[in-house]
Tab-separated table of C-alpha atoms and ligand atoms in Angstrom:
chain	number	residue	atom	x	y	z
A	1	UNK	CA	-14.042	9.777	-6.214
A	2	UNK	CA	-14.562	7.861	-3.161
A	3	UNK	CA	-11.850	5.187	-1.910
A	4	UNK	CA	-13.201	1.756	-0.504
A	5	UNK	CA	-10.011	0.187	0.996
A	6	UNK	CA	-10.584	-3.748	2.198
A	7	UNK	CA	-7.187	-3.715	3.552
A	8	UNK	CA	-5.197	-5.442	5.861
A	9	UNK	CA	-4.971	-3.930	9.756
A	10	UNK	CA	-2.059	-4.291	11.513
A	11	UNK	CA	-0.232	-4.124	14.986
A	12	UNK	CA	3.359	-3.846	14.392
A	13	UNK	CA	5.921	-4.738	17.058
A	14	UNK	CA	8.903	-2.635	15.917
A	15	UNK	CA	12.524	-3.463	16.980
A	16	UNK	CA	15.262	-1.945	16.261
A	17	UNK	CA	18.781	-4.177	15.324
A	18	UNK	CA	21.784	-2.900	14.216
A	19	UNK	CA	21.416	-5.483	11.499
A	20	UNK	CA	18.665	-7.795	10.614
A	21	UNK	CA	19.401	-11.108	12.810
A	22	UNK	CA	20.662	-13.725	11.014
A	23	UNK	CA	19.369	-17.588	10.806
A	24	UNK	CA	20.320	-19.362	13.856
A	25	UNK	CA	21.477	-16.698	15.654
A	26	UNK	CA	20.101	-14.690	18.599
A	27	UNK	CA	19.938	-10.672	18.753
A	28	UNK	CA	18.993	-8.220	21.507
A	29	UNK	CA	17.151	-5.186	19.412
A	30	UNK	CA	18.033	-1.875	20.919
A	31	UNK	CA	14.614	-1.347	21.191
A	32	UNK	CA	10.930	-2.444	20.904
A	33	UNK	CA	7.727	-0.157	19.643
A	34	UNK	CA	4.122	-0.671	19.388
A	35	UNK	CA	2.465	0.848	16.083
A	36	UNK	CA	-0.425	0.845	14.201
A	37	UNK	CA	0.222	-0.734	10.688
A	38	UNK	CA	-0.422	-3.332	8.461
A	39	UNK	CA	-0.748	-2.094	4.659
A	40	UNK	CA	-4.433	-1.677	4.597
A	41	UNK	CA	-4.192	0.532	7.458
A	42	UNK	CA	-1.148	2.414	6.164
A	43	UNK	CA	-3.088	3.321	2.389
A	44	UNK	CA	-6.348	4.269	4.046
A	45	UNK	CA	-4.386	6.680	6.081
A	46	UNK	CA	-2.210	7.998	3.051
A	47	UNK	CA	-5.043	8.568	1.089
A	48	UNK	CA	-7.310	10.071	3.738
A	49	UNK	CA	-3.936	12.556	4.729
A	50	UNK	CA	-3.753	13.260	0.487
A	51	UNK	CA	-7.245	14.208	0.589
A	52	UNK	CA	-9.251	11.353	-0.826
A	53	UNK	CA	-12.689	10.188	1.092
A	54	UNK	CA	-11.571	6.795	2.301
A	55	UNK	CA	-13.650	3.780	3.739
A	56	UNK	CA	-11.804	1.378	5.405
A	57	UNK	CA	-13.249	-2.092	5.255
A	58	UNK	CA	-11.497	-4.823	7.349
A	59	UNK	CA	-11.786	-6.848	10.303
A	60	UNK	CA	-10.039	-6.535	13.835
A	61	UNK	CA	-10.179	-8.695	17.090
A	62	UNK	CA	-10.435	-7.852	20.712
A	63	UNK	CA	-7.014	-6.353	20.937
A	64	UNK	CA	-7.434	-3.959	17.980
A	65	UNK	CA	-9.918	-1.276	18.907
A	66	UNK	CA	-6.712	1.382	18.981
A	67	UNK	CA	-6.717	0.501	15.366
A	68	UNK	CA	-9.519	1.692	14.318
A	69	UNK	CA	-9.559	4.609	16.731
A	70	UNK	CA	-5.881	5.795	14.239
A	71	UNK	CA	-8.222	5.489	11.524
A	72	UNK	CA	-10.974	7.532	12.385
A	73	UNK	CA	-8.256	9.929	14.014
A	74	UNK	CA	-6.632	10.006	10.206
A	75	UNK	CA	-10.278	11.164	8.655
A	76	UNK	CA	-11.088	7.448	7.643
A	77	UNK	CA	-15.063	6.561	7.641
A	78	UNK	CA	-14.537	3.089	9.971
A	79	UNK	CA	-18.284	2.502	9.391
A	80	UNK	CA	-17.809	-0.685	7.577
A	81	UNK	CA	-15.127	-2.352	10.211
A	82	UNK	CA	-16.005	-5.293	12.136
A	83	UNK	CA	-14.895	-7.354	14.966
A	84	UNK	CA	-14.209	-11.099	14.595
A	85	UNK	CA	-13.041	-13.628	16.868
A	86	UNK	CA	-9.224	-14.245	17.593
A	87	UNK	CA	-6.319	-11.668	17.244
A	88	UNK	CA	-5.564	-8.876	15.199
A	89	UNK	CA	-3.247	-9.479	12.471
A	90	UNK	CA	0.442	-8.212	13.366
A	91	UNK	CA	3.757	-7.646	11.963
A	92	UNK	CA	7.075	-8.046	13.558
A	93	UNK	CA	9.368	-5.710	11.912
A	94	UNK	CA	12.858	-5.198	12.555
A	95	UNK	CA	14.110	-1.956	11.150
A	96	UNK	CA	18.285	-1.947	11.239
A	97	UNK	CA	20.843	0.990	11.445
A	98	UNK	CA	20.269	2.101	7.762
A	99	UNK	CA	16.864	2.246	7.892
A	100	UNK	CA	15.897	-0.945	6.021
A	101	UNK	CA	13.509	-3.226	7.493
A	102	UNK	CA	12.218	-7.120	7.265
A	103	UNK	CA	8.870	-8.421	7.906
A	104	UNK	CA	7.343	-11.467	9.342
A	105	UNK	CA	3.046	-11.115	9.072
A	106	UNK	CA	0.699	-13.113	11.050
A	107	UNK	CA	-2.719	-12.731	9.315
A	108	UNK	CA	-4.875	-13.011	11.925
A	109	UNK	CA	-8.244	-11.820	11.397
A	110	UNK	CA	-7.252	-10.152	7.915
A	111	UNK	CA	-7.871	-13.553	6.948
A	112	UNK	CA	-11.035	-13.918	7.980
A	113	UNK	CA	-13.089	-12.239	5.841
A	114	UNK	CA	-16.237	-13.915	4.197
A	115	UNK	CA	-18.541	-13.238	1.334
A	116	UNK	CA	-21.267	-11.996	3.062
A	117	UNK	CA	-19.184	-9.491	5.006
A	118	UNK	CA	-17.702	-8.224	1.333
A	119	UNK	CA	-21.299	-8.238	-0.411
A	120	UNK	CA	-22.386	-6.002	2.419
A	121	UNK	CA	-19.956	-3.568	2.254
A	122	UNK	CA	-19.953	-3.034	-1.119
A	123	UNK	CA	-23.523	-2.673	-1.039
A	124	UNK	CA	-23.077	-0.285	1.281
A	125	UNK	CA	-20.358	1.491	-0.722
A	126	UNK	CA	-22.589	2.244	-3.720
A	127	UNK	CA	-21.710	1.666	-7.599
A	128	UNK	CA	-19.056	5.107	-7.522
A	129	UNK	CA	-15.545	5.036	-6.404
A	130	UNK	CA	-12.827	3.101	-6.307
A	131	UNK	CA	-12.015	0.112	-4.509
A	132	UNK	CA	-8.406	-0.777	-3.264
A	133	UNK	CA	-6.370	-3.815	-1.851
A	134	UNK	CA	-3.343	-5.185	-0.909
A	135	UNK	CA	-2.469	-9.324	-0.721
A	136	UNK	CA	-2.438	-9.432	3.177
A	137	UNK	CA	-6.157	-10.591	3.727
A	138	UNK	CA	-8.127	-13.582	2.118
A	139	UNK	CA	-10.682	-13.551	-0.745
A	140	UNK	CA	-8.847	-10.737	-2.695
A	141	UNK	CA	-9.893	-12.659	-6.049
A	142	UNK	CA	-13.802	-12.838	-5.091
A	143	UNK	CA	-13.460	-8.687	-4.270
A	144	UNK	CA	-12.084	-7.929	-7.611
A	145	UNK	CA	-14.499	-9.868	-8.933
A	146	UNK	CA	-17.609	-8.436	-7.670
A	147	UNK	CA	-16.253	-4.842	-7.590
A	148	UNK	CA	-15.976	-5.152	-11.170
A	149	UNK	CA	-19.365	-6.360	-11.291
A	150	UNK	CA	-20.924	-3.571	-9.495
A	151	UNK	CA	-18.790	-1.153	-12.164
A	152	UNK	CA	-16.415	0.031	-9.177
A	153	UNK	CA	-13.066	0.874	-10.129
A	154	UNK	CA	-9.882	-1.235	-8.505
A	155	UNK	CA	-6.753	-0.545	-7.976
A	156	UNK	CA	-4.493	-3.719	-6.524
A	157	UNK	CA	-1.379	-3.281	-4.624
A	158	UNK	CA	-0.364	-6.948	-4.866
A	159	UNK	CA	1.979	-7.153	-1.524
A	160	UNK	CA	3.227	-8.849	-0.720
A	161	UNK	CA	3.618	-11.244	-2.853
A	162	UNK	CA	2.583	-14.983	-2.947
A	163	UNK	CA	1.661	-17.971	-5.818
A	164	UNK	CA	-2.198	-16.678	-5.133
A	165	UNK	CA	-1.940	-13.410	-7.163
A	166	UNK	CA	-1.758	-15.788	-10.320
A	167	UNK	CA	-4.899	-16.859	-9.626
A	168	UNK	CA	-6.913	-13.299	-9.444
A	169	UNK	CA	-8.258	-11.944	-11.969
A	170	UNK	CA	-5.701	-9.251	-12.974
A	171	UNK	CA	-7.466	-8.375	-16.126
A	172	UNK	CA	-10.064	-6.846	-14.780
A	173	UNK	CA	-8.181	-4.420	-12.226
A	174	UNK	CA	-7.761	-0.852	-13.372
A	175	UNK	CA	-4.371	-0.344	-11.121
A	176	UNK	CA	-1.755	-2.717	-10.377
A	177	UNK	CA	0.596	-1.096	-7.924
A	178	UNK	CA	3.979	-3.668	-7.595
A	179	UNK	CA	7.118	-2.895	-6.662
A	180	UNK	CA	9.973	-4.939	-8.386
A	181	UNK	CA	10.139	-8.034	-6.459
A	182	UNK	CA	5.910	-8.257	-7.533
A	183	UNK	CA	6.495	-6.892	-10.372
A	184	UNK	CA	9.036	-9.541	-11.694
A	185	UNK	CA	6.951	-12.730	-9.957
A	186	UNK	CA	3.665	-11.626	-11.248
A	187	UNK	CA	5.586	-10.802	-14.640
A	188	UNK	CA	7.505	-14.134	-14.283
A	189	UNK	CA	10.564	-12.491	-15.522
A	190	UNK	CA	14.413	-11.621	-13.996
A	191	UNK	CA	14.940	-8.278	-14.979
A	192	UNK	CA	13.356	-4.725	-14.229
A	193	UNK	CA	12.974	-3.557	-17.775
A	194	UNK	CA	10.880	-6.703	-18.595
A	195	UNK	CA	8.300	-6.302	-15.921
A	196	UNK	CA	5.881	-3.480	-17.641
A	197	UNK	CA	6.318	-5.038	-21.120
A	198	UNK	CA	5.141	-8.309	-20.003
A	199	UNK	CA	2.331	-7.030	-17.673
A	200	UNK	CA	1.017	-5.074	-20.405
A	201	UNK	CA	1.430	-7.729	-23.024
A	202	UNK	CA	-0.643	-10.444	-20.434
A	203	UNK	CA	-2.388	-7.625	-19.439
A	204	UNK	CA	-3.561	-4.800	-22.176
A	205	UNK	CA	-5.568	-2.486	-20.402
A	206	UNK	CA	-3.997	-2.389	-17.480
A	207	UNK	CA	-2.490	0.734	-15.858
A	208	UNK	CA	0.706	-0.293	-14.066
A	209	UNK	CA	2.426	1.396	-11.296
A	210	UNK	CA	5.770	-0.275	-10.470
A	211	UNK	CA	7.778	1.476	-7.649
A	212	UNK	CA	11.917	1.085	-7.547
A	213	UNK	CA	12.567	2.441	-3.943
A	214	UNK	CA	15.617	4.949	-4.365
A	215	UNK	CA	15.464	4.718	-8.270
A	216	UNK	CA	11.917	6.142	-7.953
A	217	UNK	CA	9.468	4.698	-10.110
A	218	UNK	CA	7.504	4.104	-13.499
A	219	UNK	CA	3.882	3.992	-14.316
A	220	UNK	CA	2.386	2.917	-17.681
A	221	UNK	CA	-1.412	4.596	-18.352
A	222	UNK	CA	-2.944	4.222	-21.127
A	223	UNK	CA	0.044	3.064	-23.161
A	224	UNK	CA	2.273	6.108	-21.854
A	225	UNK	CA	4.929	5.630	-19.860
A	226	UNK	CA	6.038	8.244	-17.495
A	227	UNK	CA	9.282	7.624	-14.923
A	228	UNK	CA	10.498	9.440	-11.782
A	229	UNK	CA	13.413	9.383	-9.870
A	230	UNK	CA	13.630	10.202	-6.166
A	231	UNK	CA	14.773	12.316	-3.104
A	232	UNK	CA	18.347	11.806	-1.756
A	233	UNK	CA	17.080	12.253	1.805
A	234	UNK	CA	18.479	10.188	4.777
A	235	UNK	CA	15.931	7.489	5.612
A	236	UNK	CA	15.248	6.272	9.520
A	237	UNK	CA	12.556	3.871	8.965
A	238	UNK	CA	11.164	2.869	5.097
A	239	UNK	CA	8.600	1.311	6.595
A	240	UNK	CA	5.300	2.264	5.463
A	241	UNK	CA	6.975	4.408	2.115
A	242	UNK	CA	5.518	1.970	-0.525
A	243	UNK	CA	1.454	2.642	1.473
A	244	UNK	CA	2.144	6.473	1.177
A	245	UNK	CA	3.337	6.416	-2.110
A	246	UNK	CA	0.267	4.154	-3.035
A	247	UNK	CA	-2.051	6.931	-1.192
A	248	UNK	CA	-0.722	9.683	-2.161
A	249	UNK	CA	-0.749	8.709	-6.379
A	250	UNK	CA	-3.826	7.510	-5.786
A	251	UNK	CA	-4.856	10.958	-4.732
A	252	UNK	CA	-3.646	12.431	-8.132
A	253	UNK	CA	-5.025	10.170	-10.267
A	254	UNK	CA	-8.674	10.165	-8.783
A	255	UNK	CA	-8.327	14.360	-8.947
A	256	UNK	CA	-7.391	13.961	-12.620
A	257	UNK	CA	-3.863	15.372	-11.978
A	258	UNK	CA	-1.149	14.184	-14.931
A	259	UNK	CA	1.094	10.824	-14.188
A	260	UNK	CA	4.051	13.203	-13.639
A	261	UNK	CA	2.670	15.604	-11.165
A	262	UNK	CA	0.747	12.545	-9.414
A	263	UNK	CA	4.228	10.510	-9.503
A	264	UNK	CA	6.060	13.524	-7.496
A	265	UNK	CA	3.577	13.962	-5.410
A	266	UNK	CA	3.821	10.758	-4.064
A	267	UNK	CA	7.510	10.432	-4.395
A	268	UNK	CA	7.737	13.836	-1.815
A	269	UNK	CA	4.718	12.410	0.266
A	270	UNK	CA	7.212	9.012	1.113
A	271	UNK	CA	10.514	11.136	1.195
A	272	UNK	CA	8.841	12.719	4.091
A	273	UNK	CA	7.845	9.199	5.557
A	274	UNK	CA	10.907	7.597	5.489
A	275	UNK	CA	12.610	10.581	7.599
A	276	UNK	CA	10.058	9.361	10.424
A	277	UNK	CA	10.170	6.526	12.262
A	278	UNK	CA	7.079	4.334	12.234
A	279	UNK	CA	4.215	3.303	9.938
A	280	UNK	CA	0.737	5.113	10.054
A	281	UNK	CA	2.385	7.783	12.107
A	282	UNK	CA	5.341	8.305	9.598
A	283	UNK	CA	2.766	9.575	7.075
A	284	UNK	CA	2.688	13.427	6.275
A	285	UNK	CA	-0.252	15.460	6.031
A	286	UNK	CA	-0.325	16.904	2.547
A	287	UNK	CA	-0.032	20.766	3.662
A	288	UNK	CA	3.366	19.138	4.754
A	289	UNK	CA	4.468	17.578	1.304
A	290	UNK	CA	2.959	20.671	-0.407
A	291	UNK	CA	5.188	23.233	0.981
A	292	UNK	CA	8.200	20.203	0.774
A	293	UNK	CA	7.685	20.313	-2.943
A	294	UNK	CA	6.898	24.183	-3.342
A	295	UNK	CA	9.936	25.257	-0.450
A	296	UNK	CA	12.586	22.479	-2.353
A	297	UNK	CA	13.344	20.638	1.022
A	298	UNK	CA	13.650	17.993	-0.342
A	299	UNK	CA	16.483	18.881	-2.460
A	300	UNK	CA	16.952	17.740	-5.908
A	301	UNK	CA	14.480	15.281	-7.465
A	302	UNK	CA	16.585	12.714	-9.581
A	303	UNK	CA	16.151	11.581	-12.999
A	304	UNK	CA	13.721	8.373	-13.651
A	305	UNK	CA	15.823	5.308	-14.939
B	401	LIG	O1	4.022	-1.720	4.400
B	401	LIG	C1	4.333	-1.715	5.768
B	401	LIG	C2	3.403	-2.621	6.518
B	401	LIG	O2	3.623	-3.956	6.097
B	401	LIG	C3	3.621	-2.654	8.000
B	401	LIG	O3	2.897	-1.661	8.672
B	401	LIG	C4	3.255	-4.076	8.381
B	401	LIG	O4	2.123	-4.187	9.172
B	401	LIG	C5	3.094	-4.821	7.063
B	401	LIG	O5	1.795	-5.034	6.736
């Protein structure tokens, strides 16, 4: 099944702290990189390097033509991309000494997006596949809504989050991919173990996907919940593991392979990322996370919690 990603497109100025900076103080980063990211950008890539077809649909300015040259690079169909006025959206990340990182977005033209743009590409997408976005560009609410109209499927990775996602309508997504902070706003509820309850009691035929980070994660389909730990491995730069999780499951579930297998899959596929540094450029090829998983170099897989 075919993957029509409006998502979010990204230049990410990288720098490197040995801690995040704190508020009113002032930090010289160790260093400064220019990436390709944003989490659009990011999933179309994971998915395309899983396997999946993968459209991207999005919008960049003058300054973002390498951006959709790393998409065509990663097997994505740009086709349906489009220049608008202003900047590119960006990101400035700062990644510390373990890893970690922090995020400040500007939109830019990920917010620009109109109706007529969004008809036309789904009209140009067709009435098969699946259509998948994340909460970093505008109208998100209006795509759901006609995607479901035109019988596509939809799977929502609502990040990050903001008081907006209350207002789309939820019910008629197929996947919700959160990871706890979401999970608990969207759930409106303090504690892990209540998230998927409460989605699925606001929600009843959603499928949920909620990710934990190092605890791994837990999906609910169809009323069956399935959980997964997660690698021990020693991570250089998360950024960008959520996106190739997202791609990656996404991969197993469109190819009809069970929660569990699709759930390791992507937990090896962003074990692998977060041993790189970078976003798009941290995500494996799946010949790589194939022989990770068949080789064990990824060491022991821990137990779901
Ligand atoms: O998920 C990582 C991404 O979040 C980065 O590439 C950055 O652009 C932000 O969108």
């Amino acid at each position: 099944m075919r993957i029509l990603n409006f998502g979010s497109i990204n230049i990410d100025y990288v720098y490197r702290v040995d801690q995040f900076v704190k508020p009113g103080e002032t930090k010289t980063c160790q260093s400064l990189t220019i990436n390709a990211g944003g989490k659009g950008l990011n999933q179309s890539i994971a998915a395309a390097r899983a396997g999946n077809t993968v459209l991207h649909a999005g919008l960049i300015g003058s300054d973002g033509q390498f951006l959709a040259d790393k998409l065509n690079l990663a097997g994505v169909n740009t086709s349906l991309m489009a220049r608008a006025t202003g900047v590119s959206g960006h990101a400035i990340i700062q990644v510390d000494d373990d890893g970690q990182n922090c995020i400040l977005l500007y939109g830019g033209t990920n917010k620009q997006l109109d109706e007529t743009y969004i008809d036309q590409a789904l009209e140009r997408f067709g009435r098969n596949g699946l259509v998948l976005l994340q909460n970093e560009t505008n109208l998100v609410g209006y795509i759901i809504a006609h995607a479901h109209q035109r019988g596509l499927k939809i799977a929502l990775n609502a990040a990050p989050y903001g008081p907006m996602l209350h207002d789309y309508p939820l019910d008629l997504l197929d996947w919700l991919i959160v990871n706890e902070v979401e999970g608990a706003e969207i759930a409106c509820c303090s504690e892990i173990d209540e998230i998927l309850p409460a989605l699925r009691a606001r929600y009843p035929k959603l499928n949920i996907l909620l990710t934990l980070g190092k605890r791994g994660a837990r999906c609910l389909c169809q009323d069956q919940l399935t959980t997964i730990g997660s690698y021990q491995v020693q991570a250089v730069d998360t950024t960008a593991a959520g996106d190739t999780f997202t791609g990656y499951f996404l991969y197993g579930v469109l190819h009809d392979l069970p929660i569990e297998a699709s759930l390791k899959l992507a937990t090896a596929a962003s074990a692998l990322c977060v041993q790189k540094v970078g976003a798009a450029d941290s995500i494996p090829a799946k010949t790589e996370v194939d022989s990770a998983i068949e080789q064990d170099l990824l060491g022991p897989l821990g137990r779901g919690v």
